[in-house]
Coordinates of C-alpha atoms and ligand atoms in Angstrom, one line a residue:
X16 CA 32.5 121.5 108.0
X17 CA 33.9 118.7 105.8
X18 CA 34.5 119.3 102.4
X19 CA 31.7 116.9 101.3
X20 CA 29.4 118.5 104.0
X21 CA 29.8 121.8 102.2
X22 CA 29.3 120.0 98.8
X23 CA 25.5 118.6 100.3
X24 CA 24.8 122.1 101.5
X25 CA 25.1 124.0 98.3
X26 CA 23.7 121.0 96.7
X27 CA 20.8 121.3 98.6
X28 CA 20.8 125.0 98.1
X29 CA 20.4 124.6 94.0
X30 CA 17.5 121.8 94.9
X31 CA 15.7 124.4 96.8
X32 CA 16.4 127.1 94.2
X33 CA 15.3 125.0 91.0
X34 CA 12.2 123.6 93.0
X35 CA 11.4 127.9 93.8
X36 CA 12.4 128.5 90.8
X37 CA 11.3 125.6 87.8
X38 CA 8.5 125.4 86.2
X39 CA 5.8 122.4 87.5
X40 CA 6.7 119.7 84.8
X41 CA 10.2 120.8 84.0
X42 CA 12.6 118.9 82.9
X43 CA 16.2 119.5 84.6
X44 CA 19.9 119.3 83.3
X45 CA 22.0 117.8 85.6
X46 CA 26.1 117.7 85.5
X47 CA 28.5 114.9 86.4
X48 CA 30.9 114.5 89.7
X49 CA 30.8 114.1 93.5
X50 CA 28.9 117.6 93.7
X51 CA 26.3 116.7 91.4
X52 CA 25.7 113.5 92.6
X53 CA 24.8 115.5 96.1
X54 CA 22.3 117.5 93.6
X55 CA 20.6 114.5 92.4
X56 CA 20.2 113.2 96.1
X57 CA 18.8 116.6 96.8
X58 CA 16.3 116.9 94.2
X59 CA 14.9 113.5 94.1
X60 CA 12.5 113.8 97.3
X61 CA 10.5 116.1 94.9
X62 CA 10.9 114.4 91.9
X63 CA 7.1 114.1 91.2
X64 CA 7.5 118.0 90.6
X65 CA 9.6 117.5 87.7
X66 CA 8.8 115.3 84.4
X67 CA 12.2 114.3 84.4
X68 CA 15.8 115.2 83.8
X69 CA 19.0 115.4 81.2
X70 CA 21.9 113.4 82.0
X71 CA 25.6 114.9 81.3
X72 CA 27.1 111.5 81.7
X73 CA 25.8 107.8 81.8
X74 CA 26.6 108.0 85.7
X75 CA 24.5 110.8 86.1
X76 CA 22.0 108.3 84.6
X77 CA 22.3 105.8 86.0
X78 CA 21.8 107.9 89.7
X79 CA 18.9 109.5 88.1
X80 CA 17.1 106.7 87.2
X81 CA 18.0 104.5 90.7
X82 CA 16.1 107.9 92.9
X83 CA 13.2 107.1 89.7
X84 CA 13.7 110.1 87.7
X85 CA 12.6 109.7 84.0
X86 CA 15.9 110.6 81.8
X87 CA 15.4 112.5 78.5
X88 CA 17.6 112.3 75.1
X89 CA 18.6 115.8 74.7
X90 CA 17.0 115.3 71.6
X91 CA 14.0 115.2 72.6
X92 CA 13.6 117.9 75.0
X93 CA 12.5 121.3 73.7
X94 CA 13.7 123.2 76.9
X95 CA 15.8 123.0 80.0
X96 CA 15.3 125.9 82.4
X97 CA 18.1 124.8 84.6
X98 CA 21.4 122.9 84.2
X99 CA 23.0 122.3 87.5
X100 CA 26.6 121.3 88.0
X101 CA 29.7 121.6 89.8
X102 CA 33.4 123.2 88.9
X103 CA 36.7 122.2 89.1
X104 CA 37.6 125.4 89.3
X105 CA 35.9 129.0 89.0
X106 CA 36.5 132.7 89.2
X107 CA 34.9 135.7 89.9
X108 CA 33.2 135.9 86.0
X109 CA 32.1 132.4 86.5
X110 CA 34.1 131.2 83.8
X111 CA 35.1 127.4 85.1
X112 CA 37.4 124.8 84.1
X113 CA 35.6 121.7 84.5
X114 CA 36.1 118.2 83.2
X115 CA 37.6 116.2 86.0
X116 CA 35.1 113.8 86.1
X117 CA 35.7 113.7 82.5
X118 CA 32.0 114.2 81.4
X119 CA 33.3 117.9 79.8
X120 CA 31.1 117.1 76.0
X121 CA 27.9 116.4 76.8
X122 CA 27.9 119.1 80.2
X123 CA 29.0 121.1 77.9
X124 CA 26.1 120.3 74.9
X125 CA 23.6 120.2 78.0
X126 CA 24.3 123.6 79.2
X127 CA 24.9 125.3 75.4
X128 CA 20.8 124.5 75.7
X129 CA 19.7 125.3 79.2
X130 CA 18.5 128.8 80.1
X131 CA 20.4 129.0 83.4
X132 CA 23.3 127.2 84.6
X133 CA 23.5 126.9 88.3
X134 CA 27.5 126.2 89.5
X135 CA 27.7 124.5 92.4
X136 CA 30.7 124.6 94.4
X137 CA 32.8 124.2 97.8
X138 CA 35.3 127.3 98.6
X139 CA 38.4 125.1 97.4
X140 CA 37.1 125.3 93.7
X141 CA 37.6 129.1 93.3
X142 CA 40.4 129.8 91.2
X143 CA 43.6 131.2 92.8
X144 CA 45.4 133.5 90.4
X145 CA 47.1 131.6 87.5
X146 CA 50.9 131.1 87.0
X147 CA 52.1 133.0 84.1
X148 CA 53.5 129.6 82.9
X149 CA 53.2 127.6 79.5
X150 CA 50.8 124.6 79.9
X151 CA 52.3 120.7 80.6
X152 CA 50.0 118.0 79.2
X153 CA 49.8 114.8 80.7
X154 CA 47.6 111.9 79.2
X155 CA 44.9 110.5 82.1
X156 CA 46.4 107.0 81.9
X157 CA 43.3 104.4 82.0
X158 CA 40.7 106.9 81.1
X159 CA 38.2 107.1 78.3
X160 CA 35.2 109.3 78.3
X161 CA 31.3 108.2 77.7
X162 CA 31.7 109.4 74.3
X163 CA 35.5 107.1 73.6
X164 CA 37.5 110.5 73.8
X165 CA 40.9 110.8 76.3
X166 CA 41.5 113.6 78.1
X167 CA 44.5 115.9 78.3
X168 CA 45.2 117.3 81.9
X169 CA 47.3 120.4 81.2
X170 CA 48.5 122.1 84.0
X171 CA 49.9 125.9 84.4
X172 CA 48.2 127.4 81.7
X173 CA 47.6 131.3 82.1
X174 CA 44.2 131.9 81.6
X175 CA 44.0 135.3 80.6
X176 CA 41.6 136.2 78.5
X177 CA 39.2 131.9 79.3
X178 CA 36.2 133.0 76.2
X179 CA 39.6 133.5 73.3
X180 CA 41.5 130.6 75.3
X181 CA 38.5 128.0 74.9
X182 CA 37.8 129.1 71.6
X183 CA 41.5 128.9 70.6
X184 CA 42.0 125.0 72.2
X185 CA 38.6 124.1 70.3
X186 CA 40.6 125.1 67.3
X187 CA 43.5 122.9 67.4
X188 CA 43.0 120.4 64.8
X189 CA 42.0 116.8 66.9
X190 CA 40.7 118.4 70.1
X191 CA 37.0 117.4 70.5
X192 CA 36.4 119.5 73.4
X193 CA 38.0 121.5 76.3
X194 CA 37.1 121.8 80.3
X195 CA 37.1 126.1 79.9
X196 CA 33.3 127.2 80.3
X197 CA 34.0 130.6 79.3
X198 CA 31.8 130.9 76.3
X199 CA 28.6 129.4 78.3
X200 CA 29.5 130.4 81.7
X201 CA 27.4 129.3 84.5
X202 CA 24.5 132.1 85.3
X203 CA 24.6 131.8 89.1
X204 CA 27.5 130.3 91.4
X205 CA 26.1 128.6 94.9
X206 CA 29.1 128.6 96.7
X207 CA 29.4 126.4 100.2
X208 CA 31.6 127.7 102.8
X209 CA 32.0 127.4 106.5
X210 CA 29.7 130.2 107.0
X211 CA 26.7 129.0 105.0
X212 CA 26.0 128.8 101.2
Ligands
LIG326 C1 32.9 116.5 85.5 C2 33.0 117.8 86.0 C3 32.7 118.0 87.5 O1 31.6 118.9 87.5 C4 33.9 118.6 88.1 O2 35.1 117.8 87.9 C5 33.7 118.8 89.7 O3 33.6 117.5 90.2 P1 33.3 117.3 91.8 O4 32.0 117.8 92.1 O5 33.4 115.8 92.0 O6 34.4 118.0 92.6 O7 33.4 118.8 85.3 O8 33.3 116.4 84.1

């Protein structure tokens, strides 16, 4: 299987699971990136099901509204039951590092409200055991975020203890935000690999 055949399968997989699992009349977070954007293809032949969704990035807008979805202010909605999105990486806790489609604020203010946050995710996302090195930023040349941020790749960083790392970035005077979901973990990983989801 291709990598983005595995991507459609487990997005499929969280279609089925939110349309078994969701309220009639939901309204449904969705994340940001190539995995996602097989979610949104997945969900949309039962859109009718669902009164809309939440956006974690104008492209995930945009997407959403071209399949006819209604999109919601976050503001406005008084309850997600399910935030769906994919990982750059993740380990066995479900704590991920995401962010490489640089959307890491609002998928990260989208799933602080959602009840359940559903990873999805090819095998080449789960994390391979850290080097015990110090972290190297680089700037992402040519890159601003939805909300006028740039991001920091850093690369190398031991992750020991991701809920005290997050928490300890976040406090670095200037940092808006940072790719570790530790605090809000995702609830349920959907994993695609050769063998099936
Ligand atoms: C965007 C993200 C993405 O979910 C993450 O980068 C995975 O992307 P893809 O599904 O394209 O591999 O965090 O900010």
């Amino acid at each position: 299987m291709t990598q983005d055949e595995l991507k459609q399968a487990v997005a499929q997989a969280a279609a089925d699971y939110v349309a078994a699992n969701a309220p009639e009349g939901a309204i449904i977070g969705v994340g940001t990136g190539s995995t996602a954007n097989f979610f949104i293809d997945a969900l949309a032949p039962l859109r009718p099901r669902y009164k809309g969704a939440v956006a974690s990035s104008e492209a995930t807008r945009k997407r959403l509204e071209g399949h006819g979805f209604t999109v919601f202010d976050l503001n406005d909605v008084e309850e997600i039951p399910f935030y769906v999105d994919g990982a750059d990486e993740i380990d066995a806790g479900l704590n991920m590092i995401k962010g490489g489609g640089g959307a890491l604020t609002r998928e990260k203010i989208v799933a602080a409200v959602a009840r359940k946050f559903i990873c999805i995710a090819d095998s080449s996302k789960v994390a391979r055991e850290l080097a015990k090195l110090g972290g190297t930023p680089v700037l992402r040349e040519g890159f601003v975020t939805d909300n006028g941020n740039v991001i920091l790749d850093v690369k190398g960083l031991a992750i020991v203890d991701p809920k005290a790392l997050e928490a300890q970035i976040n406090h670095i005077t200037g940092v808006v935000t940072n790719g570790l979901f530790a605090i809000r973990p995702a609830n349920l990983l959907l994993l695609g690999t050769a063998d099936g989801v």
